[in-house]
Structures are given as C-alpha cells and as structure tokens.
XYZ file of C-alpha atoms in Angstrom:
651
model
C -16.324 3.895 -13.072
C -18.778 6.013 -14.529
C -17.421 5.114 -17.637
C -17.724 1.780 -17.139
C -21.204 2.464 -16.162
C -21.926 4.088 -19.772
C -20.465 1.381 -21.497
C -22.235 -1.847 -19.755
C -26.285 -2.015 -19.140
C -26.796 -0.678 -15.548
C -27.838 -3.630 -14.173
C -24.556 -5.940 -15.858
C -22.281 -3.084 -14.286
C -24.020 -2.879 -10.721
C -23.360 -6.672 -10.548
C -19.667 -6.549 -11.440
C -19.360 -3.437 -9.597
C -21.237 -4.384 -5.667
C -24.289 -5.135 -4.589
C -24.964 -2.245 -2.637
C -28.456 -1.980 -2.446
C -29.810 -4.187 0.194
C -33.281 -5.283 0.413
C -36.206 -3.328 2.224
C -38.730 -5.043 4.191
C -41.946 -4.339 4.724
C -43.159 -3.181 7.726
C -46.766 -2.289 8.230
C -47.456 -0.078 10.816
C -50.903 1.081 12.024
C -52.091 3.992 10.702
C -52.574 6.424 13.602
C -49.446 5.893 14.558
C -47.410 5.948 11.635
C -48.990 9.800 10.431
C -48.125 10.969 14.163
C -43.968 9.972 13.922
C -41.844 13.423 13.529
C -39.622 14.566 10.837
C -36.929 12.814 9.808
C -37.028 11.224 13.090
C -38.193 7.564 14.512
C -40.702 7.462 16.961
C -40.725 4.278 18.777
C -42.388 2.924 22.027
C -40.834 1.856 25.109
C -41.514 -1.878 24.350
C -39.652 -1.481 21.374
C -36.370 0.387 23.687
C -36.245 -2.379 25.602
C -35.394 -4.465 22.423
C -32.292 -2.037 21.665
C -30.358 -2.845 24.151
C -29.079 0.692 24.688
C -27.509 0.569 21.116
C -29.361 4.040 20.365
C -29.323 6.947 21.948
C -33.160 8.531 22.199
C -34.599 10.992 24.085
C -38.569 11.198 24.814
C -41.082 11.486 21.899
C -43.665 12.904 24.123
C -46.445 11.020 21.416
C -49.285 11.396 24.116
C -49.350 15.107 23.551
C -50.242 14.320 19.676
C -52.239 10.869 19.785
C -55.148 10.580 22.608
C -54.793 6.381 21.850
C -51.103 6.685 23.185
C -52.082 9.169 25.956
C -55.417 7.104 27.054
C -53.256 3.997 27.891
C -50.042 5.583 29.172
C -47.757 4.300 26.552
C -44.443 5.972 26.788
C -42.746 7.062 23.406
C -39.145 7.728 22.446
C -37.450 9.575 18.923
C -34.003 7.635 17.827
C -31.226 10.237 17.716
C -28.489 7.282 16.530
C -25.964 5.061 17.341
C -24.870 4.849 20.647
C -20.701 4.888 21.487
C -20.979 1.889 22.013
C -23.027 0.611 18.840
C -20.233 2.952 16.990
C -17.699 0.816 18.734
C -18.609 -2.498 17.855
C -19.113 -1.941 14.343
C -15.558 -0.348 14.434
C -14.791 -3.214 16.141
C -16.243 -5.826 13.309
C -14.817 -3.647 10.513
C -11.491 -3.832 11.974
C -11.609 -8.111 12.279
C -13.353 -8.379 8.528
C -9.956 -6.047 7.588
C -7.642 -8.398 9.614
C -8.782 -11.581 7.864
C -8.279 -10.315 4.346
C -4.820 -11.695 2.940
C -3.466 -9.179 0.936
C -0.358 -9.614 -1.599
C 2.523 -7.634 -2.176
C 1.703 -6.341 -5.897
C -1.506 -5.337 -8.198
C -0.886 -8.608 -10.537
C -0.327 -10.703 -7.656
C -3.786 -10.137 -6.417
C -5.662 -9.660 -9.750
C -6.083 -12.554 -11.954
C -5.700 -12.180 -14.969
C -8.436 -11.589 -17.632
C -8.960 -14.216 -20.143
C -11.795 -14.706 -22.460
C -12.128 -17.781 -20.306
C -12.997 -15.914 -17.673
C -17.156 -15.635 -17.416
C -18.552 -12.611 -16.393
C -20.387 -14.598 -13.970
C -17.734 -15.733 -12.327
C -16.551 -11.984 -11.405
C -18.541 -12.459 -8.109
C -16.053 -15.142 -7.265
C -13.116 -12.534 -7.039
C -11.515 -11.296 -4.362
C -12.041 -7.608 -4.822
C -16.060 -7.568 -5.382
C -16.872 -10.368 -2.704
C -14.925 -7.596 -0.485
C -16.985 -4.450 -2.361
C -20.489 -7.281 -2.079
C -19.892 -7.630 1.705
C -19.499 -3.426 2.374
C -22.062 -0.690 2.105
C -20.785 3.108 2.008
C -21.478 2.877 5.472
C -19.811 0.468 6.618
C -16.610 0.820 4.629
C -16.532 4.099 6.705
C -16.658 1.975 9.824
C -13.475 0.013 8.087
C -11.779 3.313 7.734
C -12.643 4.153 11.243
C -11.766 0.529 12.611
C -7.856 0.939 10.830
C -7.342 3.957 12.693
C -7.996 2.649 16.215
C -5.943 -0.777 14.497
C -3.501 1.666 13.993
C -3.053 2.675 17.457
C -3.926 -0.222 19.197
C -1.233 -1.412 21.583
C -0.842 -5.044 19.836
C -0.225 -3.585 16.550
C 2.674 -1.243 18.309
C 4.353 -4.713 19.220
C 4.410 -6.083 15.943
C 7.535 -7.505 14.940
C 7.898 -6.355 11.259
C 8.815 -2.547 12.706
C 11.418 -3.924 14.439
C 12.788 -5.821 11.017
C 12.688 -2.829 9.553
C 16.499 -0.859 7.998
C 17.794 1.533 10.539
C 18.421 3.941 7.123
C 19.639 6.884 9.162
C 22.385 4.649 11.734
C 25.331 6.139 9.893
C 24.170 9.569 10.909
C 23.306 8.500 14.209
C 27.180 7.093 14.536
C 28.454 10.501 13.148
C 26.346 12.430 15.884
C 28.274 10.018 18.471
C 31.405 10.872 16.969
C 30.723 14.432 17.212
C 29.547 14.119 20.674
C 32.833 11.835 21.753
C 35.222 15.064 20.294
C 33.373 17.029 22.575
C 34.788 14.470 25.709
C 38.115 13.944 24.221
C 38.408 18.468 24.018
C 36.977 18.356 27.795
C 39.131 16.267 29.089
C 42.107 17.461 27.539
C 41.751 20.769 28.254
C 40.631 20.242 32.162
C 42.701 16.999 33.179
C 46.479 15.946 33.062
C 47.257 14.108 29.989
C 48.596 10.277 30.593
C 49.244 7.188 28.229
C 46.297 5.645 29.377
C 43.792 8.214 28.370
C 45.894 8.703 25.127
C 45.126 5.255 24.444
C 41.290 5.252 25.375
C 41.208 8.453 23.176
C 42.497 6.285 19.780
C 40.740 3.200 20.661
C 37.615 4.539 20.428
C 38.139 6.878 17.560
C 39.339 4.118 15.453
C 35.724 1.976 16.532
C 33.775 4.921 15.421
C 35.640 5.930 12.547
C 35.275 2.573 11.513
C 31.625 2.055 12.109
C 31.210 4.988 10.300
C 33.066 3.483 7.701
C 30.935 0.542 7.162
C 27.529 2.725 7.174
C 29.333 5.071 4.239
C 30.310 1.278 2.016
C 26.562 0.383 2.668
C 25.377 3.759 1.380
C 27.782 3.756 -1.590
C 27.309 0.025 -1.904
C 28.170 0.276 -6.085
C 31.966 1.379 -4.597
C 33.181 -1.177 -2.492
C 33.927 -4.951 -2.837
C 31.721 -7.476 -2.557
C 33.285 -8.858 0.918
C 32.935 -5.803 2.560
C 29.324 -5.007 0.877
C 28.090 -8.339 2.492
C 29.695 -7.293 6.194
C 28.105 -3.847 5.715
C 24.447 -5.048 4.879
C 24.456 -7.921 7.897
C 25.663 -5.221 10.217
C 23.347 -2.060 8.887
C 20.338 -4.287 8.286
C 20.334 -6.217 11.052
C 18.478 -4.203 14.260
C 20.182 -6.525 16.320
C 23.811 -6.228 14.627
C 23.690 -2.281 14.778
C 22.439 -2.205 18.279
C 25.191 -4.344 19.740
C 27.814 -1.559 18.053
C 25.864 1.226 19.262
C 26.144 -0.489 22.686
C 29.709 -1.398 22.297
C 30.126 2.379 21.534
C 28.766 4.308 24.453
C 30.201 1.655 26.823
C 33.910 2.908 25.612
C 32.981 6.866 25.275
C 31.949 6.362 28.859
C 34.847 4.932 30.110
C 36.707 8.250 28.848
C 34.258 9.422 31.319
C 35.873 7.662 34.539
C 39.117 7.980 33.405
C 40.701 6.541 36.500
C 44.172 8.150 36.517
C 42.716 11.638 37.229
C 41.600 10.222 40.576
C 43.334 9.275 43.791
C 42.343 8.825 47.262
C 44.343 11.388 48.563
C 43.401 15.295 47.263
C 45.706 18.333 47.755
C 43.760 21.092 48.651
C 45.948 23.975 48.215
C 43.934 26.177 49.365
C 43.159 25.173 52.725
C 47.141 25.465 53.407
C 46.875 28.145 55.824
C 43.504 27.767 57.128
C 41.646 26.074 60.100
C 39.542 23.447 59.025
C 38.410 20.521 60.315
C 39.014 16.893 58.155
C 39.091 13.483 58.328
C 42.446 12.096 60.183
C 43.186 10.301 56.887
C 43.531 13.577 54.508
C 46.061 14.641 53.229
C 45.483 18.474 52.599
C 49.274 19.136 51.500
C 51.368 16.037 50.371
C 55.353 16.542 50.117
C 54.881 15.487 46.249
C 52.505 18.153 44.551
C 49.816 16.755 42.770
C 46.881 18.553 40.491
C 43.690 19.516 42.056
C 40.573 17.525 40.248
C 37.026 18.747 39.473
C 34.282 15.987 39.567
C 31.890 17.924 37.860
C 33.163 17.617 34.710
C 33.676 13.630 34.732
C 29.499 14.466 35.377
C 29.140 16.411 32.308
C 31.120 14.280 30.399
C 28.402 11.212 31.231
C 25.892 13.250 30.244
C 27.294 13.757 26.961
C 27.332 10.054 26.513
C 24.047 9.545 27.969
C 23.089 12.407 25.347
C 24.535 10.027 22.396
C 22.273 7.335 23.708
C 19.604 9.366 22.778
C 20.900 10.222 19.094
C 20.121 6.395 18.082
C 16.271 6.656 17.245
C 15.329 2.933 15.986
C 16.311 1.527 19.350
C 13.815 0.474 21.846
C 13.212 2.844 24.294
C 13.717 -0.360 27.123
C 17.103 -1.208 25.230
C 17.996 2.833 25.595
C 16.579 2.732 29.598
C 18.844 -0.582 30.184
C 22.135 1.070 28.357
C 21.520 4.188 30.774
C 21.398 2.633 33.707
C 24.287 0.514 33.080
C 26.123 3.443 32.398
C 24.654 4.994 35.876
C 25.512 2.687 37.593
C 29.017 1.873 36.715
C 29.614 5.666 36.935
C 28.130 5.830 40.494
C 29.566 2.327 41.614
C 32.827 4.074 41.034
C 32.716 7.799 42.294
C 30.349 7.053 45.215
C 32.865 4.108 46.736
C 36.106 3.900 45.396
C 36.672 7.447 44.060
C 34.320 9.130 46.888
C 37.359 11.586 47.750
C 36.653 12.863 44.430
C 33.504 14.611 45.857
C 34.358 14.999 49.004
C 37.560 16.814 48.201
C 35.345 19.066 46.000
C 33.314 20.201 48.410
C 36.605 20.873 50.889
C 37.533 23.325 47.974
C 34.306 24.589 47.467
C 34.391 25.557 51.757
C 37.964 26.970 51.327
C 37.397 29.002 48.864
C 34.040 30.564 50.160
C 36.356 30.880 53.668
C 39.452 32.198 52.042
C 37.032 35.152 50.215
C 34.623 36.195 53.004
C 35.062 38.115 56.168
C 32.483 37.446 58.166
C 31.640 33.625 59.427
C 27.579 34.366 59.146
C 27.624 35.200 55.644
C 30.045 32.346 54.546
C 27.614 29.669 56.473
C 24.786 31.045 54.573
C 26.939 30.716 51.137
C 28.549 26.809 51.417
C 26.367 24.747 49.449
C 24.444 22.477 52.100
C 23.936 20.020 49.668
C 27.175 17.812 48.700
C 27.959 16.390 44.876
C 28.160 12.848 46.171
C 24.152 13.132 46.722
C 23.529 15.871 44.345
C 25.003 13.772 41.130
C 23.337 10.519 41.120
C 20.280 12.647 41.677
C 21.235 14.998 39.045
C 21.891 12.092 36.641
C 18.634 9.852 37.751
C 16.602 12.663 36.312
C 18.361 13.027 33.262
C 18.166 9.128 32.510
C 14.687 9.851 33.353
C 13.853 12.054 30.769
C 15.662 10.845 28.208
C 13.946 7.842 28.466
C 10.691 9.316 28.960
C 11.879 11.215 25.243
C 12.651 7.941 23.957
C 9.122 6.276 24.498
C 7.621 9.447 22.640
C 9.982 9.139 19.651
C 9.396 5.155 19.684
C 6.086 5.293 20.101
C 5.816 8.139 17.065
C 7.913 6.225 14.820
C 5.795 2.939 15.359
C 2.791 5.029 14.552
C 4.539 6.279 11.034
C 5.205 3.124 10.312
C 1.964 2.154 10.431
C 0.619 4.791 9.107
C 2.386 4.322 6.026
C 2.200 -0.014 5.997
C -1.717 1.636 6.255
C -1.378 4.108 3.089
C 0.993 1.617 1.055
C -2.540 -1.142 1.367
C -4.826 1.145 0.744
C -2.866 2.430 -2.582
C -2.536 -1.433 -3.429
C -6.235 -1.466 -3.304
C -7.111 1.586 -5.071
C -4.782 0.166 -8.032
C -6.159 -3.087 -7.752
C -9.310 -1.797 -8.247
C -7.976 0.400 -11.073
C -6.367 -2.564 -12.865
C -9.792 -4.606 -12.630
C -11.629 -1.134 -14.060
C -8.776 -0.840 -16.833
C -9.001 -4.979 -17.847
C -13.249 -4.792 -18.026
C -13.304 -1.802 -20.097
C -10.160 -3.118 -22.188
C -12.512 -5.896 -23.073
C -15.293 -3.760 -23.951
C -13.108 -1.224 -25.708
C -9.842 -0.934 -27.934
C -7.037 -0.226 -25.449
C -6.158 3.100 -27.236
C -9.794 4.603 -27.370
C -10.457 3.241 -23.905
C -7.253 5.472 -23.360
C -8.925 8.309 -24.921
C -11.529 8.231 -22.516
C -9.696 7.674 -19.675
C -7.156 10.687 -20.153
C -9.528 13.612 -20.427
C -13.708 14.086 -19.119
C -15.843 13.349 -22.516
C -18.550 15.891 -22.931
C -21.993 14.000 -24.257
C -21.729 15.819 -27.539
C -18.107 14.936 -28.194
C -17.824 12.500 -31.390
C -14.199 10.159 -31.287
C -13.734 8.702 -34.907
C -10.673 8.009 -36.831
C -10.294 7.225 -40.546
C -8.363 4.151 -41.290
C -6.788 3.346 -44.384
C -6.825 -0.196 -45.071
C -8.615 -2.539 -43.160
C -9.545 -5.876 -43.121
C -13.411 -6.347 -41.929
C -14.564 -10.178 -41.154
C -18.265 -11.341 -40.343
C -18.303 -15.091 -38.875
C -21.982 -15.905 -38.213
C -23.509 -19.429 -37.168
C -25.963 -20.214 -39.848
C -27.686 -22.633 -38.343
C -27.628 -21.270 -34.380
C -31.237 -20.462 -35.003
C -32.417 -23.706 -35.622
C -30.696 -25.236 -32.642
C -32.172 -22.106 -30.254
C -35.013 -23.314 -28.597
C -37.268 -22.558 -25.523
C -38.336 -25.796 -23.604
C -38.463 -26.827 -20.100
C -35.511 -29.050 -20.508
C -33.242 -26.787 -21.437
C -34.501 -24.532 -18.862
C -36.357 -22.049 -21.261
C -33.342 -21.702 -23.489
C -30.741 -20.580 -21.274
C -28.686 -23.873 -21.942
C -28.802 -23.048 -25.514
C -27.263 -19.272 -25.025
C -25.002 -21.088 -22.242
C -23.346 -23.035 -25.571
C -23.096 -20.129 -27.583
C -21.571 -17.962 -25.018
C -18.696 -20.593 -24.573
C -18.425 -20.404 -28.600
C -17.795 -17.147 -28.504
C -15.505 -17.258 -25.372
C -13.028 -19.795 -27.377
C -13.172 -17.272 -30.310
C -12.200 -14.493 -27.560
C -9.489 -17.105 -26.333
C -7.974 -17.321 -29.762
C -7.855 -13.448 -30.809
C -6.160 -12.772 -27.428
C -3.069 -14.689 -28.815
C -0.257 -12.700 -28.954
C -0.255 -13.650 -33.127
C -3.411 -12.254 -33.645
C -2.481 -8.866 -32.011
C -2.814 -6.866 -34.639
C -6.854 -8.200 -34.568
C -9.643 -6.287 -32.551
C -12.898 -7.852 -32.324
C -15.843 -5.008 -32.830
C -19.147 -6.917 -31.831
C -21.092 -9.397 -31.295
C -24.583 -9.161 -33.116
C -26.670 -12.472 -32.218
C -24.516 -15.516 -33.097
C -22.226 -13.354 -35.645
C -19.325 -12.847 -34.452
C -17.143 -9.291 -35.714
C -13.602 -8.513 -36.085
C -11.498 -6.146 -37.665
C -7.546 -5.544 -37.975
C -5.340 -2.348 -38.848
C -7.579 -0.111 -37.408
C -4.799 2.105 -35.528
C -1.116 2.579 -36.263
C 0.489 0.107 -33.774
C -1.070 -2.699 -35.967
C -1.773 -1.793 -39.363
C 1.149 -2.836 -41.501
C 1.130 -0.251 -44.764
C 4.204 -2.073 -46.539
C 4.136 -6.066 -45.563
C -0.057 -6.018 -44.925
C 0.301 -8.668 -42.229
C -2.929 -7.321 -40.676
C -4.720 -8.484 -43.244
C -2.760 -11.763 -43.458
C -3.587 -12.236 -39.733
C -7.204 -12.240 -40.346
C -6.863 -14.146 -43.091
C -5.360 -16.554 -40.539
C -7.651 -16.117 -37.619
C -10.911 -16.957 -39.965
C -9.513 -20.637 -40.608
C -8.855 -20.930 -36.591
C -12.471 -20.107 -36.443
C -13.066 -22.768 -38.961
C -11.009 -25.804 -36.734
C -12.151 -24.487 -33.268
C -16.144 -25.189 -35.001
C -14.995 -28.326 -36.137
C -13.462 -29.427 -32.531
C -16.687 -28.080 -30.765
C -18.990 -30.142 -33.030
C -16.923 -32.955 -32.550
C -16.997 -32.899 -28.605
C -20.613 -31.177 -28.646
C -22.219 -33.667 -30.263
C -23.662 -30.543 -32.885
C -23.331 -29.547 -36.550
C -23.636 -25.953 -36.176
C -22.176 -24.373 -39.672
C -20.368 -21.724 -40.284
C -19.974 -18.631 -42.846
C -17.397 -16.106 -42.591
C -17.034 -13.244 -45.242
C -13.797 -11.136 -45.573
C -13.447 -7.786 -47.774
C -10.728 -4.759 -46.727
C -10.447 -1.206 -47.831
C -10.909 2.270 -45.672
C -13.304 2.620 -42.743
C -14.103 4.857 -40.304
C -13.861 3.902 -36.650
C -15.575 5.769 -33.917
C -17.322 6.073 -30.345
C -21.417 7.128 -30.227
C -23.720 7.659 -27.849
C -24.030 9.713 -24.868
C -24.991 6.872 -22.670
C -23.696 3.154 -23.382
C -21.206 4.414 -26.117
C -20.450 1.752 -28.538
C -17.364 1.612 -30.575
C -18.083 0.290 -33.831
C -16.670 0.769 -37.926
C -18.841 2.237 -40.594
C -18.217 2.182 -44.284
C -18.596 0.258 -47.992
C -16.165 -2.066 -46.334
C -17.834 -3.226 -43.996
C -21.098 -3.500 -45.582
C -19.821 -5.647 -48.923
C -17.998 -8.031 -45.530
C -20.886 -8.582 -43.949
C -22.575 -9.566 -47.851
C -19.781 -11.760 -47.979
C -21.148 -13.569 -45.027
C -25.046 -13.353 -45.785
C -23.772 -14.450 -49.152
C -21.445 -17.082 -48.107
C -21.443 -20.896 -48.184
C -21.342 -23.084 -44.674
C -17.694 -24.204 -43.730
C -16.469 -21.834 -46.128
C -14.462 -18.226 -46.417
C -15.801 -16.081 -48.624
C -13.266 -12.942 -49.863
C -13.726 -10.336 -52.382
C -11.271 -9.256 -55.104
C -8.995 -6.934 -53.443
C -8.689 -9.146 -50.562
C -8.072 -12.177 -53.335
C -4.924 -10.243 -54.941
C -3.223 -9.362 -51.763
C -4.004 -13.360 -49.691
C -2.292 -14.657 -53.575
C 0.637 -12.621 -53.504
C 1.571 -14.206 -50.241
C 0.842 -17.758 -51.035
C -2.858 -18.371 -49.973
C -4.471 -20.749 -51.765
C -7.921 -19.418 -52.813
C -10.444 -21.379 -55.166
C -12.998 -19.210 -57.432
C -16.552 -19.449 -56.640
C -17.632 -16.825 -59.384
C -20.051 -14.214 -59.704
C -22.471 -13.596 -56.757
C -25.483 -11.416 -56.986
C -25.175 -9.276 -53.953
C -27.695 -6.864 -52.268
C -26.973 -2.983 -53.542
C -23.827 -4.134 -55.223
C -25.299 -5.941 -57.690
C -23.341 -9.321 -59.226
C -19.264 -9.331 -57.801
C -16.464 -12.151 -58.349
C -15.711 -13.873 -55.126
C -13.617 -16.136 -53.798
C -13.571 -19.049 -50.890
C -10.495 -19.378 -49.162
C -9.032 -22.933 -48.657
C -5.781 -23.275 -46.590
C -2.405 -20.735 -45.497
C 0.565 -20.488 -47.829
C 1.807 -24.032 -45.916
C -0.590 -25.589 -47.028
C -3.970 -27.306 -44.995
C-alpha cells in the first residue's frame, strides 16, 4: 500500500483505497464554556445526558467549581469517559449483521474482477472490496473483528449444518481404538467365563465387522490402491456423517452383546461355599445342585459395558445427543437384563460375598460390620448412570470445542481470502502503473529513498503516437461542462489503446506514459520479451502502431471527429529505470528515445514514421515501407525516414 501510495497522487490513491476520513461539523460553542472543558475529556451538561440515552458512561464534571455562570444557575455538568457495554454491544452487534450480509466466494479470482483497460478508475468505487473498505473506519472494522468473535460463539452458529457435512478424517482411527477396546472384552471374558459356541461365534462376528470397517477406512485413505467399486463404497460410507455413524452404532450394539453373554448366566447359582454353613435363602435356591456348575462374577459383565461405553466415547465427530442416546440404549438393555431376568446373577454374588466374609471371620460383630450393606443389583445401574453421565458431559465439551475450531478456522480461511483479495487488487493497480517485473522489484525487498532501479536494454523499439489535432478539439465551455467531456473522449481513446496492448500478441509491448494526448510504448525492454535472434519485439510494435491507426479510424467514424494521428518509431539501446523518492515514475532515457519522439513531432497525420535501422529490420521481414526522404530534425540535423504502409500480408 504504501507503495501504491508513492506511485498514484494522494488524493487518486485515497479514493481507490477508502474514504476514511469522514466529515467534521462545526459546532460552535460559547466561549466561557468551551475554555473551561478538561483535558482530553468532554464536558457536557445534564440536558445534553439526557440525550445519550445511557450510551456513555460519565461521571460528574463538577464545572460550577470553575465557571460562576454554571454555578449561579445550578447547572449540573458531566465528563464522557466512553462507550457504555451496552453502546460496545450494539455496534458489535451491527458489525456482526454488515459481516453476515456480505456474500463471499470460494477463491481470490472469483471475487476480483478482472482488470481491463476497460475498466475506469472511476468505476473502482463500484467494487466489492472498497464499497466494503468505504463503509468501515479503523474503528469500526475493530467492532467487525469483535462482532466475529461473539458470531463465533454464538449458539446459532454452533448449529450450523455445514460442521456436521464436514469428513470424519480420523473415523478409521476411531474404529481401530474400538477394535482395541473389543480385544480387551474378548481376553476378559475368556479368561474369567466358560468358553461355549455361542460366545465363539459372537467373538468372530464382530471381529470380522470391525476388521472390515477398518478395512474400508484404510481403501479410502489409500484411495490410489484399490478399485474403483470399492473406492466409491468407501467415500459414501467415510464421507457421509450419517453412513459412518450408523456403523459406529451397529458396532457397539454387537461389542455389547459380548457383554451379556447369556450362557454364563442361569437362574439357579451354586454357591460352593455356603455348603456347610447356616444361611438363610430364598426357598427357590439352589445352593448345591447334583450337576456341578461354575460359579459367575457379575462384576465383570459390568466392566466389560464400560469398556464399550468407553468406545462410545473414542468416536469424536458424533453428536454428543447421538453418543447420550447410544448409552442409554446400551444401559438399558444391560439393566433390562441383569436386574429381571438374570437378577440371580447379583443376588448370588452377594450370597458369595456373605459366605466368604462368614467362612473367614470368627466373631459375628466384626463380620456384620464387614458385608457390604449395599447390594450390586442397586450399586451397578448407579455405578453405570454416572459413568454415562460423564461421558456425556465429556462429549458436549469435545463437541462443543470442535464446533468452535471449526469455526475458528471457516473464520481464518475468510479472512485470508480477504487479505489476498485485497492483495490481488493491490498487485493488478500497481501492475497497471508499473512493469510486472519492476513492480516485483519493489514488492520483494523495502526500497530505501536513495536507491536508483535502472537496467540497460539492448535493443528496443521506442514508439510516440500523439493526437495532432486533440488541441484544437479541447475546449472549455459550459456545454461541455468546462471541458471535462472533452478529456472524457480522450480518456476512452486511450483506454481502447490500453485494450489493444493487453492482447496476449502484443505481450512483448509495455506502454511507458502518457504525456497529454501522446500516447508511449516501448517493447524488449526485459528478457522475457526481447527477442535477440527473430526481433519479433520490434515486429510487434511495428504491428501495434497500425492497430492504433484502424482503432482512430473506427472512433472517428462512430465519433463523428477527425482527430489525426502521428506515430514515430526508431529502436536501439535504452536505459530503463525507477526515480523519485515519492511518486516514482518508471520511464526510458536515451538517443532512442529522443530521435522516436522526433519521429512523431516530425511526422505526417495518418502516417508511421520509422528511421533507418528500424527500415532495414521491418524490410527483411516483409513490411512494406514507402520513402519519405530527408527530414530536418531538431539536434540531429537532416535524417532519411520512412512511413510505414501495411504488414508483410499486405493492407
């Protein structure tokens, strides 16, 4: 920017750039009072509080201790300390719906437009970026910044549905946590339970579903790998929120029903233990059936739901409701079953728990004070009501956290969009005011004031195209609104010129200047386009100058003018370079460019005007030129020129 600043007239850039400085009005103010106001304070009167509506906080100004006229008629003062909360909150508040209405697109050239010679430096007010930078002072695009960041938060925005679209990148290693955590069951219950077909089948059932769903996450992460069948299963399934969730679902609904295994329990218990002991039961318990059968332990089927409520927890993108609803079902099924069908289970645990505390103490005192008073029917669905509890009380923090990353980042990603639009727009202007690779220059490294940027070119070809007669046409009356109509026409003549050097055939071209109604080009002033062997710089110029000629020709036609025109050519070494401290202007000195501009001054209307050396090379490649003869030229003295008439094809 502050380059952009040095290059344009302050008061062209601060209109392209924002209008930031709003107007001041006036305010008189009487004199006794005005001297009497503190410090870097305002002093205001009570009449004029009453207007604020609270939307300041102030605190008294005391002004009868310093003016007897406020003191003599008891008028109560006040100093302004700022914005109230609430005053802070409502411009948050009108920051944030300013920000909401913006439509902003998905890349830098989709929101720029892009810069054409057609495009009026007038009409820069019309864009998107400085009506935005026209509507905000610094102060208030600090209230924007302030207003995203309570956006950010806000509840509404934490409901949005594009977090909920968004890939679930991590699901595979959420499924490989499960997995992990459903070895864990299989080792528990294998090692504390009696082994039977059924659980052998549970146990490959569900490691074939995981192993498989793992599976599919590792083809969608290798995607390159795989055919193209299975790559289009594996995206609908990973990148669907829905589609993974049902799996994950699917998932801990089997690992639990290793849980409950139902052939470890049965309604009738052997307690061993209690053999030869006196103990009062139930009528229907069976302490010692005739057929032995293994003693069970119901805590473990407990720990074993806890595991799988654990790998409820693993999945992270899931809502924390969807988590609180898979929870419960699991629960409740678990509870359904031990606390009414399988309720032996517990009660038989506790008969152990009694006979062994009996079988190991002497005295019936201290074994009353060591049986648990509290039994595992009650103590487990408490046990596990707490533990749903928390996890789900874990899973709103973790949702709520990764719903604030997201938009914390949606936040950052806009912002950077901006800051390169912005960029872009600063890059395009100074591109037009500029040669792309000296703008580069400048941009790439800080430019001290006494720096000089020049470069010596070889060979290039210098053109002057001036409007002979522009003068007489320029005139200041009241119809033409004091001449501004007739600088209106020449600035759309030398926007078509712009529109026709910007062609991508004319590449090689860089216009210089614009001094009046002359217009300035050059080619071959930098590597990328001068052509040492073919010269097709010069031939390009050659070419441009009888465009200029037609594009006259059309705008007299449909102007209803008969403006003239001279253009001189000449080539031969210059040297190109940047001065000036402030406004630097990039222009090409030299006997080049002097004999091109006598060319012009020199010239004939409608006609090209060449020197020698340029004569030789446009012949070689088929120009037709016609010989005008010796001109008397200023500090040259007389030189043989030529006019050129038409391309190697001809008119």
């Amino acid at each position: 920017e502050r380059l952009l600043l040095s290059v344009l007239p302050r008061h062209v850039a601060m209109e392209l750039k924002a209008e930031i400085n709003d107007k001041k009005e006036d305010i008189d103010v009487p004199q006794d009072y005005s001297q009497k106001k503190m410090t870097t304070r305002i002093h205001i009167t009570k009449a004029t509080l009453q207007y604020l509506h609270g939307d300041y906080e102030v605190e008294p100004g005391f002004g009868g201790d310093r003016n007897t006229y406020l003191k003599e008629n008891n008028i109560e003062t006040f100093l302004v300390l700022g914005c109230s909360q609430k005053r802070k909150d409502e411009k948050a508040a009108m920051a944030k719906s300013a920000m909401m209405q913006r439509v902003r697109a998905n890349s830098t050239e989709g929101l720029m437009p892009r810069w054409g010679p057609d495009t009026r430096f007038s009409r820069t007010k019309d864009s998107k970026v400085f009506r935005h930078m026209e509507a905000l002072n610094p102060e208030d695009e600090v209230d924007e910044f302030l207003g995203r960041a309570i956006d950010a938060r806000s509840i509404d925005q934490l409901r949005k549905d594009h977090f909920s679209k968004k890939v679930d990148d991590r699901f595979g290693g959420y499924v490989a946590c499960a997995l992990l955590v459903f070895c864990f069951i299989c080792l528990i219950q294998i090692i504390i339970f009696p082994h039977t077909p059924l659980m052998l089948g549970f146990y490959i059932t569900i490691f074939i579903i995981l192993v498989s769903i793992l599976f599919i996450c590792a083809i969608y992460s290798c995607v390159k790998l795989f055919p193209v069948a299975l790559q289009t299963v594996t995206k609908k399934i990973v990148q669907s929120r829905t589609n993974s969730t049902l799996l994950t679902c699917d998932r801990e609904g089997l690992v639990d029903c290793v849980g409950r295994e139902r052939n470890l329990s049965s309604s009738l218990v052997t307690l061993c233990l209690l053999h030869n002991l006196t103990q009062s039961a139930q009528d229907g318990l069976t302490l010692c059936p005739s057929q032995p059968t293994p003693c069970h332990f119901p805590e473990y089927f407990c720990y074993s739901v806890l595991l799988t409520l654990l790998a409820c927890s693993v999945f992270l993108h899931i809502s924390s409701i969807g988590k609180l609803a898979l929870m419960v079902l699991i629960l409740v099924t678990f509870l359904l079953l031990v606390e009414w069908p399988q309720v032996a289970l517990f009660d038989n645990a506790d008969l152990l728990l009694t006979a062994n505390t009996l079988f190991n103490e002497t005295a019936t005192k201290t074994c009353q004070e060591s049986v648990t008073k509290v039994s595992l029917k009650v103590m487990t669905p408490v046990i596990l009501t707490v533990f749903v509890l928390a996890l789900y009380l874990h899973a709103q923090q973790v949702e709520s956290i990764a719903r604030l990353d997201f938009l914390w980042k949606l936040q950052a990603t806009e912002e950077k969009e901006e800051m390169e639009e912005l960029r872009g727009y600063n890059r395009r202007l100074l591109h037009n005011i500029l040669p792309k690779d000296v703008a580069a220059h400048f941009l790439t490294r800080e430019r001290r004031n006494d720096e000089l940027y020049y470069q010596s070119c070889e060979c290039v070809a210098v053109m002057f195209a001036s409007i002979s007669n522009f003068s007489e046409f320029y005139v200041e009356l009241e119809a033409n609104n004091e001449g501004v109509e007739c600088l209106r026409l020449l600035n759309e003549i030398i926007a078509d010129f712009d529109e026709i050097i910007s062609e991508d055939k004319f590449r090689q071209l860089e216009k210089i200047k614009t001094i009046g109604s002359t217009y300035m080009a050059a080619s071959g002033l930098n590597d990328s386009t001068y052509d040492r062997e073919g010269r097709s710089h010069i031939l390009a110029l050659a070419d441009y100058a009888m465009r200029l000629k037609e594009q006259m020709k059309y705008i007299n036609e449909h102007s209803f003018n008969n403006f003239q025109m001279k253009i001189g050519l000449n080539m031969g070494p210059v040297v190109a370079g940047v001065i000036g401290a402030r406004k630097p202007q990039y222009d090409i000195w030299g006997n080049t460019v002097n004999v091109a501009s006598r060319m012009d001054s020199t010239g004939v209307p409608d006609c090209i005007q060449v020197t020698t050396d340029l004569y030789h090379v446009l012949v070689d490649k088929g120009y037709h030129l016609d010989h005008r003869g010796l001109v008397k030229v200023k500090g040259k003295g007389e030189m043989t020129t030529y006019f050129l008439t038409s391309g190697p094809n001809g008119p």
